[in-house]
PDB file of C-alpha atoms in Angstrom:
ATOM      1  CA  MET A   1     270.837  95.260 -90.044  1.00 57.00           C
ATOM      2  CA  LYS A   2     267.681  93.225 -89.511  1.00 60.00           C
ATOM      3  CA  ARG A   3     266.509  95.727 -86.880  1.00 64.00           C
ATOM      4  CA  LEU A   4     267.185  98.570 -89.259  1.00 59.00           C
ATOM      5  CA  ALA A   5     265.282  96.794 -92.001  1.00 64.00           C
ATOM      6  CA  TYR A   6     262.228  96.555 -89.711  1.00 64.00           C
ATOM      7  CA  LEU A   7     262.678 100.033 -88.261  1.00 68.00           C
ATOM      8  CA  VAL A   8     262.516 101.913 -91.555  1.00 60.00           C
ATOM      9  CA  PRO A   9     259.021 100.668 -92.540  1.00 68.00           C
ATOM     10  CA  VAL A  10     257.818 101.347 -89.012  1.00 62.00           C
ATOM     11  CA  LEU A  11     259.119 104.891 -89.157  1.00 66.00           C
ATOM     12  CA  VAL A  12     257.576 105.446 -92.587  1.00 61.00           C
ATOM     13  CA  LEU A  13     254.251 104.099 -91.362  1.00 64.00           C
ATOM     14  CA  GLY A  14     254.482 106.247 -88.268  1.00 65.00           C
ATOM     15  CA  LEU A  15     255.154 109.359 -90.306  1.00 66.00           C
ATOM     16  CA  ALA A  16     252.241 108.531 -92.606  1.00 65.00           C
ATOM     17  CA  VAL A  17     249.931 108.076 -89.637  1.00 68.00           C
ATOM     18  CA  LEU A  18     251.183 111.276 -88.044  1.00 66.00           C
ATOM     19  CA  SER A  19     250.798 113.308 -91.241  1.00 69.00           C
ATOM     20  CA  SER A  20     247.286 112.010 -91.790  1.00 75.00           C
ATOM     21  CA  SER A  21     246.306 112.938 -88.264  1.00 81.00           C
ATOM     22  CA  ILE A  22     247.505 116.545 -88.467  1.00 86.00           C
ATOM     23  CA  PHE A  23     245.621 119.286 -90.328  1.00 87.00           C
ATOM     24  CA  VAL A  24     245.845 123.078 -90.376  1.00 89.00           C
ATOM     25  CA  VAL A  25     242.891 125.450 -90.446  1.00 90.00           C
ATOM     26  CA  ASP A  26     243.603 128.747 -92.194  1.00 89.00           C
ATOM     27  CA  GLU A  27     242.423 132.019 -90.680  1.00 88.00           C
ATOM     28  CA  ARG A  28     240.067 132.412 -93.646  1.00 90.00           C
ATOM     29  CA  GLN A  29     238.439 129.053 -93.025  1.00 90.00           C
ATOM     30  CA  ARG A  30     236.386 126.975 -90.649  1.00 92.00           C
ATOM     31  CA  ALA A  31     236.422 123.188 -90.611  1.00 92.00           C
ATOM     32  CA  LEU A  32     234.330 120.170 -89.676  1.00 91.00           C
ATOM     33  CA  VAL A  33     235.826 116.872 -88.563  1.00 92.00           C
ATOM     34  CA  LEU A  34     233.664 114.035 -89.888  1.00 91.00           C
ATOM     35  CA  GLN A  35     233.674 110.392 -88.914  1.00 90.00           C
ATOM     36  CA  PHE A  36     231.717 108.144 -91.245  1.00 87.00           C
ATOM     37  CA  GLY A  37     229.749 111.207 -92.374  1.00 83.00           C
ATOM     38  CA  GLN A  38     228.879 112.313 -88.857  1.00 88.00           C
ATOM     39  CA  ILE A  39     230.132 115.604 -87.416  1.00 88.00           C
ATOM     40  CA  ARG A  40     232.570 114.992 -84.585  1.00 89.00           C
ATOM     41  CA  GLN A  41     234.235 118.359 -84.169  1.00 90.00           C
ATOM     42  CA  VAL A  42     233.803 121.960 -85.284  1.00 91.00           C
ATOM     43  CA  ILE A  43     237.011 123.941 -85.764  1.00 90.00           C
ATOM     44  CA  GLU A  44     236.340 127.692 -85.837  1.00 87.00           C
ATOM     45  CA  GLU A  45     239.757 128.971 -84.773  1.00 88.00           C
ATOM     46  CA  PRO A  46     242.818 128.883 -87.071  1.00 88.00           C
ATOM     47  CA  GLY A  47     245.793 126.713 -86.134  1.00 87.00           C
ATOM     48  CA  LEU A  48     247.150 123.169 -85.936  1.00 86.00           C
ATOM     49  CA  ASN A  49     244.655 120.387 -85.128  1.00 86.00           C
ATOM     50  CA  PHE A  50     244.529 116.606 -84.914  1.00 86.00           C
ATOM     51  CA  LYS A  51     242.140 113.911 -86.066  1.00 86.00           C
ATOM     52  CA  VAL A  52     241.948 110.148 -86.051  1.00 84.00           C
ATOM     53  CA  PRO A  53     243.865 109.041 -89.137  1.00 84.00           C
ATOM     54  CA  PHE A  54     242.128 107.071 -91.869  1.00 81.00           C
ATOM     55  CA  ILE A  55     238.832 107.205 -89.975  1.00 87.00           C
ATOM     56  CA  GLN A  56     238.058 110.890 -89.718  1.00 86.00           C
ATOM     57  CA  GLU A  57     238.124 113.432 -92.531  1.00 89.00           C
ATOM     58  CA  VAL A  58     238.186 117.225 -92.547  1.00 91.00           C
ATOM     59  CA  VAL A  59     235.857 119.449 -94.601  1.00 91.00           C
ATOM     60  CA  TYR A  60     236.816 123.092 -94.999  1.00 92.00           C
ATOM     61  CA  TYR A  61     234.415 126.019 -95.486  1.00 92.00           C
ATOM     62  CA  ASP A  62     235.261 129.567 -96.445  1.00 92.00           C
ATOM     63  CA  ASP A  63     234.707 131.999 -93.589  1.00 91.00           C
ATOM     64  CA  ARG A  64     234.899 135.116 -95.766  1.00 93.00           C
ATOM     65  CA  ILE A  65     232.099 137.157 -97.357  1.00 94.00           C
ATOM     66  CA  LEU A  66     231.192 135.472-100.634  1.00 95.00           C
ATOM     67  CA  SER A  67     229.382 136.733-103.730  1.00 94.00           C
ATOM     68  CA  LEU A  68     226.724 135.112-105.868  1.00 94.00           C
ATOM     69  CA  ASP A  69     225.658 136.307-109.320  1.00 93.00           C
ATOM     70  CA  THR A  70     222.144 135.111-110.009  1.00 91.00           C
ATOM     71  CA  ALA A  71     220.871 134.192-113.444  1.00 90.00           C
ATOM     72  CA  PRO A  72     218.762 136.900-115.182  1.00 90.00           C
ATOM     73  CA  ILE A  73     215.055 136.458-114.544  1.00 90.00           C
ATOM     74  CA  GLU A  74     211.934 138.115-115.919  1.00 87.00           C
ATOM     75  CA  VAL A  75     209.670 140.035-113.547  1.00 89.00           C
ATOM     76  CA  THR A  76     206.296 141.631-114.199  1.00 85.00           C
ATOM     77  CA  PRO A  77     205.607 144.817-112.196  1.00 88.00           C
ATOM     78  CA  SER A  78     202.089 146.030-111.541  1.00 86.00           C
ATOM     79  CA  ASP A  79     202.040 148.032-114.796  1.00 81.00           C
ATOM     80  CA  ASP A  80     202.501 144.759-116.776  1.00 79.00           C
ATOM     81  CA  ARG A  81     205.714 145.995-118.357  1.00 80.00           C
ATOM     82  CA  ARG A  82     208.011 142.989-118.228  1.00 81.00           C
ATOM     83  CA  LEU A  83     211.622 143.498-117.207  1.00 86.00           C
ATOM     84  CA  VAL A  84     214.732 141.310-117.176  1.00 88.00           C
ATOM     85  CA  VAL A  85     216.516 141.662-113.821  1.00 90.00           C
ATOM     86  CA  ASP A  86     220.096 140.615-113.139  1.00 89.00           C
ATOM     87  CA  ALA A  87     221.055 140.582-109.430  1.00 92.00           C
ATOM     88  CA  PHE A  88     223.956 139.634-107.180  1.00 93.00           C
ATOM     89  CA  ALA A  89     224.171 138.845-103.476  1.00 95.00           C
ATOM     90  CA  ARG A  90     226.769 139.073-100.717  1.00 96.00           C
ATOM     91  CA  TYR A  91     226.577 136.307 -98.123  1.00 96.00           C
ATOM     92  CA  ARG A  92     228.640 134.265 -95.654  1.00 95.00           C
ATOM     93  CA  ILE A  93     228.383 130.840 -94.026  1.00 94.00           C
ATOM     94  CA  ASN A  94     227.123 131.712 -90.573  1.00 92.00           C
ATOM     95  CA  ASP A  95     226.687 128.184 -89.157  1.00 92.00           C
ATOM     96  CA  VAL A  96     228.891 125.488 -90.699  1.00 93.00           C
ATOM     97  CA  VAL A  97     227.058 122.663 -88.907  1.00 93.00           C
ATOM     98  CA  GLN A  98     223.664 123.800 -90.147  1.00 93.00           C
ATOM     99  CA  PHE A  99     225.100 124.437 -93.610  1.00 93.00           C
ATOM    100  CA  ARG A 100     226.552 120.903 -93.748  1.00 92.00           C
ATOM    101  CA  GLN A 101     223.262 119.392 -92.642  1.00 92.00           C
ATOM    102  CA  ALA A 102     221.330 121.447 -95.212  1.00 92.00           C
ATOM    103  CA  VAL A 103     223.476 120.842 -98.314  1.00 91.00           C
ATOM    104  CA  GLY A 104     225.239 117.605 -97.422  1.00 88.00           C
ATOM    105  CA  VAL A 105     228.191 116.631 -99.561  1.00 88.00           C
ATOM    106  CA  GLY A 106     227.209 119.157-102.253  1.00 87.00           C
ATOM    107  CA  GLY A 107     229.259 121.799-100.523  1.00 88.00           C
ATOM    108  CA  LEU A 108     229.357 125.452-101.549  1.00 90.00           C
ATOM    109  CA  ARG A 109     228.006 124.844-105.058  1.00 92.00           C
ATOM    110  CA  ALA A 110     224.881 123.173-103.726  1.00 93.00           C
ATOM    111  CA  GLY A 111     224.514 125.938-101.143  1.00 93.00           C
ATOM    112  CA  GLU A 112     224.643 128.640-103.805  1.00 94.00           C
ATOM    113  CA  ASP A 113     222.043 126.803-105.879  1.00 94.00           C
ATOM    114  CA  ARG A 114     219.758 126.680-102.850  1.00 94.00           C
ATOM    115  CA  LEU A 115     220.452 130.344-102.088  1.00 95.00           C
ATOM    116  CA  GLU A 116     219.668 131.399-105.667  1.00 94.00           C
ATOM    117  CA  GLY A 117     216.419 129.445-105.380  1.00 94.00           C
ATOM    118  CA  ILE A 118     215.588 131.660-102.389  1.00 95.00           C
ATOM    119  CA  ILE A 119     216.690 135.031-103.797  1.00 95.00           C
ATOM    120  CA  ASN A 120     215.003 134.854-107.218  1.00 94.00           C
ATOM    121  CA  PRO A 121     211.481 134.233-105.863  1.00 94.00           C
ATOM    122  CA  GLN A 122     211.928 137.137-103.427  1.00 94.00           C
ATOM    123  CA  ILE A 123     212.951 139.399-106.315  1.00 93.00           C
ATOM    124  CA  ARG A 124     209.826 138.389-108.228  1.00 92.00           C
ATOM    125  CA  ALA A 125     207.622 138.809-105.155  1.00 92.00           C
ATOM    126  CA  VAL A 126     208.906 142.271-104.225  1.00 92.00           C
ATOM    127  CA  LEU A 127     209.131 143.711-107.748  1.00 91.00           C
ATOM    128  CA  GLY A 128     205.746 142.256-108.659  1.00 88.00           C
ATOM    129  CA  SER A 129     203.899 143.503-105.589  1.00 87.00           C
ATOM    130  CA  ASP A 130     201.063 146.032-105.765  1.00 84.00           C
ATOM    131  CA  GLY A 131     202.150 149.620-106.325  1.00 85.00           C
ATOM    132  CA  VAL A 132     205.562 148.673-107.746  1.00 88.00           C
ATOM    133  CA  THR A 133     205.812 149.749-111.396  1.00 87.00           C
ATOM    134  CA  SER A 134     208.674 149.697-113.854  1.00 83.00           C
ATOM    135  CA  ASN A 135     209.181 153.403-113.182  1.00 84.00           C
ATOM    136  CA  THR A 136     209.430 152.670-109.446  1.00 86.00           C
ATOM    137  CA  ILE A 137     212.123 150.051-110.077  1.00 86.00           C
ATOM    138  CA  LEU A 138     214.119 152.533-112.165  1.00 81.00           C
ATOM    139  CA  SER A 139     213.692 155.432-109.716  1.00 85.00           C
ATOM    140  CA  ASP A 140     215.269 156.346-106.373  1.00 85.00           C
ATOM    141  CA  GLU A 141     212.885 153.901-104.673  1.00 88.00           C
ATOM    142  CA  ARG A 142     215.012 151.072-106.077  1.00 88.00           C
ATOM    143  CA  ALA A 143     217.212 151.120-102.943  1.00 90.00           C
ATOM    144  CA  ALA A 144     214.214 150.513-100.655  1.00 92.00           C
ATOM    145  CA  LEU A 145     213.110 147.609-102.855  1.00 92.00           C
ATOM    146  CA  MET A 146     216.586 146.021-102.639  1.00 93.00           C
ATOM    147  CA  GLU A 147     216.542 146.338 -98.837  1.00 94.00           C
ATOM    148  CA  GLN A 148     213.173 144.607 -98.761  1.00 94.00           C
ATOM    149  CA  ILE A 149     214.496 141.782-100.967  1.00 94.00           C
ATOM    150  CA  THR A 150     217.564 141.436 -98.719  1.00 95.00           C
ATOM    151  CA  ALA A 151     215.483 141.216 -95.546  1.00 95.00           C
ATOM    152  CA  GLN A 152     213.181 138.534 -96.954  1.00 95.00           C
ATOM    153  CA  ALA A 153     216.051 136.516 -98.438  1.00 95.00           C
ATOM    154  CA  ARG A 154     217.994 136.727 -95.150  1.00 94.00           C
ATOM    155  CA  ALA A 155     215.072 135.308 -93.187  1.00 94.00           C
ATOM    156  CA  ARG A 156     214.646 132.358 -95.554  1.00 94.00           C
ATOM    157  CA  ALA A 157     218.365 131.625 -95.971  1.00 95.00           C
ATOM    158  CA  ALA A 158     218.895 131.239 -92.224  1.00 94.00           C
ATOM    159  CA  VAL A 159     217.718 127.608 -92.406  1.00 93.00           C
ATOM    160  CA  LEU A 160     220.728 126.912 -94.637  1.00 93.00           C
ATOM    161  CA  GLY A 161     223.151 128.323 -92.107  1.00 93.00           C
ATOM    162  CA  LEU A 162     223.764 131.289 -94.442  1.00 95.00           C
ATOM    163  CA  GLU A 163     223.606 134.993 -93.659  1.00 95.00           C
ATOM    164  CA  VAL A 164     222.564 137.160 -96.605  1.00 95.00           C
ATOM    165  CA  LEU A 165     224.268 140.510 -96.183  1.00 95.00           C
ATOM    166  CA  ASP A 166     223.035 142.335 -99.275  1.00 95.00           C
ATOM    167  CA  VAL A 167     221.120 141.795-102.516  1.00 95.00           C
ATOM    168  CA  ARG A 168     221.615 144.277-105.335  1.00 93.00           C
ATOM    169  CA  LEU A 169     220.025 144.657-108.756  1.00 91.00           C
ATOM    170  CA  LYS A 170     222.831 144.996-111.300  1.00 87.00           C
ATOM    171  CA  GLN A 171     220.818 145.532-114.469  1.00 83.00           C
ATOM    172  CA  THR A 172     217.180 146.088-115.308  1.00 82.00           C
ATOM    173  CA  ASN A 173     216.431 145.753-119.005  1.00 79.00           C
ATOM    174  CA  LEU A 174     213.518 145.099-121.286  1.00 72.00           C
ATOM    175  CA  PRO A 175     213.178 141.615-122.808  1.00 72.00           C
ATOM    176  CA  ALA A 176     214.775 141.280-126.227  1.00 65.00           C
ATOM    177  CA  GLN A 177     211.416 140.873-127.959  1.00 63.00           C
ATOM    178  CA  ASN A 178     210.225 144.185-126.521  1.00 61.00           C
ATOM    179  CA  LEU A 179     213.321 146.228-127.278  1.00 61.00           C
ATOM    180  CA  GLU A 180     212.505 146.839-130.952  1.00 70.00           C
ATOM    181  CA  ALA A 181     208.956 147.938-130.139  1.00 68.00           C
ATOM    182  CA  THR A 182     210.259 150.216-127.409  1.00 67.00           C
ATOM    183  CA  PHE A 183     212.882 151.716-129.716  1.00 71.00           C
ATOM    184  CA  ALA A 184     210.246 152.217-132.433  1.00 77.00           C
ATOM    185  CA  ARG A 185     207.995 154.015-129.931  1.00 77.00           C
ATOM    186  CA  MET A 186     210.902 156.173-128.800  1.00 80.00           C
ATOM    187  CA  ARG A 187     211.748 157.027-132.417  1.00 85.00           C
ATOM    188  CA  ALA A 188     208.113 157.902-133.101  1.00 87.00           C
ATOM    189  CA  GLU A 189     208.035 160.167-130.047  1.00 88.00           C
ATOM    190  CA  ARG A 190     211.259 161.906-131.084  1.00 90.00           C
ATOM    191  CA  GLU A 191     209.966 162.334-134.647  1.00 91.00           C
ATOM    192  CA  ARG A 192     206.703 163.779-133.326  1.00 91.00           C
ATOM    193  CA  GLU A 193     208.620 166.209-131.137  1.00 91.00           C
ATOM    194  CA  ALA A 194     210.811 167.162-134.104  1.00 92.00           C
ATOM    195  CA  THR A 195     207.718 167.723-136.262  1.00 91.00           C
ATOM    196  CA  ASP A 196     206.190 169.928-133.567  1.00 92.00           C
ATOM    197  CA  GLU A 197     209.406 171.929-133.273  1.00 92.00           C
ATOM    198  CA  ILE A 198     209.606 172.360-137.060  1.00 93.00           C
ATOM    199  CA  ALA A 199     205.959 173.477-137.184  1.00 92.00           C
ATOM    200  CA  ARG A 200     206.524 175.987-134.380  1.00 92.00           C
ATOM    201  CA  GLY A 201     209.664 177.227-136.135  1.00 92.00           C
ATOM    202  CA  ASN A 202     207.823 177.641-139.446  1.00 92.00           C
ATOM    203  CA  GLU A 203     205.024 179.492-137.673  1.00 92.00           C
ATOM    204  CA  ALA A 204     207.482 181.832-135.988  1.00 92.00           C
ATOM    205  CA  ALA A 205     209.333 182.366-139.292  1.00 93.00           C
ATOM    206  CA  GLN A 206     206.051 183.165-141.047  1.00 92.00           C
ATOM    207  CA  ARG A 207     205.184 185.712-138.363  1.00 92.00           C
ATOM    208  CA  VAL A 208     208.597 187.324-138.739  1.00 93.00           C
ATOM    209  CA  ARG A 209     208.288 187.410-142.543  1.00 92.00           C
ATOM    210  CA  ALA A 210     204.764 188.887-142.325  1.00 92.00           C
ATOM    211  CA  GLN A 211     205.970 191.530-139.914  1.00 92.00           C
ATOM    212  CA  ALA A 212     208.934 192.294-142.173  1.00 93.00           C
ATOM    213  CA  ASP A 213     206.670 192.544-145.257  1.00 91.00           C
ATOM    214  CA  ARG A 214     204.309 194.840-143.357  1.00 91.00           C
ATOM    215  CA  THR A 215     207.236 196.982-142.261  1.00 92.00           C
ATOM    216  CA  VAL A 216     208.493 197.168-145.881  1.00 92.00           C
ATOM    217  CA  VAL A 217     205.049 198.211-147.128  1.00 91.00           C
ATOM    218  CA  GLU A 218     204.713 200.841-144.400  1.00 91.00           C
ATOM    219  CA  LEU A 219     208.205 202.225-145.033  1.00 92.00           C
ATOM    220  CA  THR A 220     207.663 202.229-148.815  1.00 91.00           C
ATOM    221  CA  SER A 221     204.286 203.944-148.474  1.00 91.00           C
ATOM    222  CA  GLU A 222     205.731 206.520-146.102  1.00 92.00           C
ATOM    223  CA  ALA A 223     208.669 207.149-148.445  1.00 93.00           C
ATOM    224  CA  GLN A 224     206.361 207.497-151.458  1.00 92.00           C
ATOM    225  CA  ARG A 225     204.097 209.838-149.521  1.00 91.00           C
ATOM    226  CA  GLU A 226     207.047 211.992-148.499  1.00 92.00           C
ATOM    227  CA  ALA A 227     208.396 211.857-152.084  1.00 93.00           C
ATOM    228  CA  GLU A 228     205.042 212.992-153.479  1.00 92.00           C
ATOM    229  CA  ILE A 229     204.916 215.782-150.920  1.00 92.00           C
ATOM    230  CA  THR A 230     208.450 216.860-151.830  1.00 93.00           C
ATOM    231  CA  ARG A 231     207.712 216.567-155.539  1.00 91.00           C
ATOM    232  CA  GLY A 232     204.534 218.649-155.155  1.00 91.00           C
ATOM    233  CA  GLU A 233     206.387 221.278-153.180  1.00 90.00           C
ATOM    234  CA  ALA A 234     209.107 221.356-155.858  1.00 91.00           C
ATOM    235  CA  ASP A 235     206.542 221.685-158.635  1.00 88.00           C
ATOM    236  CA  ALA A 236     204.809 224.460-156.744  1.00 89.00           C
ATOM    237  CA  GLU A 237     208.117 226.235-156.234  1.00 88.00           C
ATOM    238  CA  ARG A 238     208.975 225.808-159.916  1.00 83.00           C
ATOM    239  CA  ASN A 239     205.603 227.182-160.980  1.00 81.00           C
ATOM    240  CA  ARG A 240     206.013 230.074-158.594  1.00 84.00           C
ATOM    241  CA  ILE A 241     209.424 230.869-160.061  1.00 82.00           C
ATOM    242  CA  PHE A 242     208.052 230.611-163.610  1.00 75.00           C
ATOM    243  CA  ALA A 243     205.088 232.756-162.720  1.00 78.00           C
ATOM    244  CA  GLU A 244     207.320 235.333-161.105  1.00 78.00           C
ATOM    245  CA  ALA A 245     209.648 235.359-164.124  1.00 73.00           C
ATOM    246  CA  PHE A 246     206.687 235.606-166.513  1.00 73.00           C
ATOM    247  CA  GLY A 247     205.345 238.544-164.556  1.00 74.00           C
ATOM    248  CA  GLN A 248     208.650 240.417-164.803  1.00 75.00           C
ATOM    249  CA  ASP A 249     209.087 240.090-168.618  1.00 72.00           C
ATOM    250  CA  ALA A 250     206.274 238.288-170.344  1.00 73.00           C
ATOM    251  CA  GLU A 251     207.672 238.761-173.872  1.00 74.00           C
ATOM    252  CA  PHE A 252     211.096 237.313-172.968  1.00 76.00           C
ATOM    253  CA  PHE A 253     209.509 234.440-171.095  1.00 76.00           C
ATOM    254  CA  GLU A 254     207.346 233.618-174.108  1.00 76.00           C
ATOM    255  CA  PHE A 255     210.426 233.779-176.355  1.00 78.00           C
ATOM    256  CA  TYR A 256     212.331 231.478-173.981  1.00 77.00           C
ATOM    257  CA  ARG A 257     209.512 228.976-173.906  1.00 77.00           C
ATOM    258  CA  SER A 258     209.313 228.963-177.703  1.00 78.00           C
ATOM    259  CA  MET A 259     213.066 228.333-178.035  1.00 80.00           C
ATOM    260  CA  THR A 260     212.832 225.435-175.617  1.00 80.00           C
ATOM    261  CA  ALA A 261     209.922 223.985-177.553  1.00 77.00           C
ATOM    262  CA  TYR A 262     211.877 224.289-180.814  1.00 74.00           C
ATOM    263  CA  GLU A 263     214.820 222.449-179.304  1.00 75.00           C
ATOM    264  CA  ARG A 264     212.695 219.577-178.100  1.00 75.00           C
ATOM    265  CA  ALA A 265     210.464 219.360-181.179  1.00 73.00           C
ATOM    266  CA  LEU A 266     213.144 219.567-183.881  1.00 70.00           C
ATOM    267  CA  ARG A 267     215.541 217.076-182.307  1.00 72.00           C
ATOM    268  CA  ASN A 268     216.679 213.951-184.245  1.00 70.00           C
ATOM    269  CA  ASN A 269     215.521 215.093-187.728  1.00 70.00           C
ATOM    270  CA  THR A 270     211.901 215.391-186.739  1.00 68.00           C
ATOM    271  CA  THR A 271     209.341 215.861-189.561  1.00 71.00           C
ATOM    272  CA  MET A 272     206.357 218.084-188.802  1.00 69.00           C
ATOM    273  CA  VAL A 273     203.276 218.836-190.935  1.00 71.00           C
ATOM    274  CA  ILE A 274     201.553 222.078-189.868  1.00 70.00           C
ATOM    275  CA  THR A 275     199.860 225.075-191.481  1.00 72.00           C
ATOM    276  CA  PRO A 276     202.077 227.984-192.637  1.00 66.00           C
ATOM    277  CA  ASP A 277     200.419 230.488-190.329  1.00 70.00           C
ATOM    278  CA  SER A 278     200.877 228.369-187.218  1.00 70.00           C
ATOM    279  CA  GLU A 279     201.823 230.271-184.099  1.00 69.00           C
ATOM    280  CA  PHE A 280     204.447 227.566-183.316  1.00 68.00           C
ATOM    281  CA  PHE A 281     206.996 229.214-185.697  1.00 66.00           C
ATOM    282  CA  GLU A 282     206.170 232.765-184.683  1.00 70.00           C
ATOM    283  CA  TYR A 283     209.755 233.524-183.738  1.00 67.00           C
ATOM    284  CA  LEU A 284     211.161 231.971-186.932  1.00 64.00           C
ATOM    285  CA  GLY A 285     209.796 234.687-189.194  1.00 60.00           C
ATOM    286  CA  GLY A 286     206.038 234.049-189.370  1.00 47.00           C
ATOM    287  CA  SER A 287     205.162 237.291-187.609  1.00 43.00           C
ATOM    288  CA  ALA A 288     207.712 239.336-189.654  1.00 39.00           C
ATOM    289  CA  GLY A 289     205.848 238.833-192.892  1.00 40.00           C
ATOM    290  CA  GLY A 290     207.913 235.910-194.108  1.00 41.00           C
ATOM    291  CA  THR A 291     206.313 232.601-194.892  1.00 43.00           C
ATOM    292  CA  PRO A 292     207.241 230.037-192.336  1.00 43.00           C
ATOM    293  CA  PRO A 293     208.477 226.790-193.713  1.00 43.00           C
ATOM    294  CA  ALA A 294     205.936 224.032-194.000  1.00 40.00           C
ATOM    295  CA  ASN A 295     208.242 221.418-192.621  1.00 39.00           C
ATOM    296  CA  ARG A 296     211.718 220.923-191.442  1.00 37.00           C
TER     297      ARG A 296
END
């Protein structure tokens, strides 16, 4: 029993020592074995590994491609039109020993802060270089600018043991204080274009109306001319017929004309004051010796 009482603590201690000396490196990781802060071993292959218990410690680093979203920064292209640029980067830890020496115990967070401090100045330098305008940044040349930023950031990040794979510009906007002025200018331009379109439309409408009015006047004048011609021809034909009828029987034609005149003159209780021997009432008895009535 006494042996068993001593054996159990020994076994527990042995298991504790054994468990603290064994560590596993995942296939997505690389590891450093540190002893009093000094690097003793670099583990780059996944599997089961051993270390000195209680003296050595293991620090793990992600071996995958990582992403970093940088804080928005203001850049000033060569046309002095300030822009707010939001970028992100793809990177990986290329050398864990160099990375550990560069960032110390800060780990990945400190490394990303250092990397952002490299990328943002390169964005400002490239986008603010001569010949690069805001229109260039927003055009198809944007891809070439991002490649240039990536190349410069990759060269400077190598001292951190990092490999920058790609830097991309997510958003490119105007600063908030410039948005209202830009929108006002855009509204003014649209209103000017609308005014020009309205003016051109009114001008075209006026031309159409003038042409229509001219056409109406021409058609009306032509119709009146043709009507006058037709009316003149009708009057001439009527006069010809009257003349021909008068030539055939002048006495009857004169009688007919007098009857028509009576009908028109004595309509609606008309009162007439004329001399008794007027030729107007010739066919009402004046020529037969009777005295024509003075009025009717």
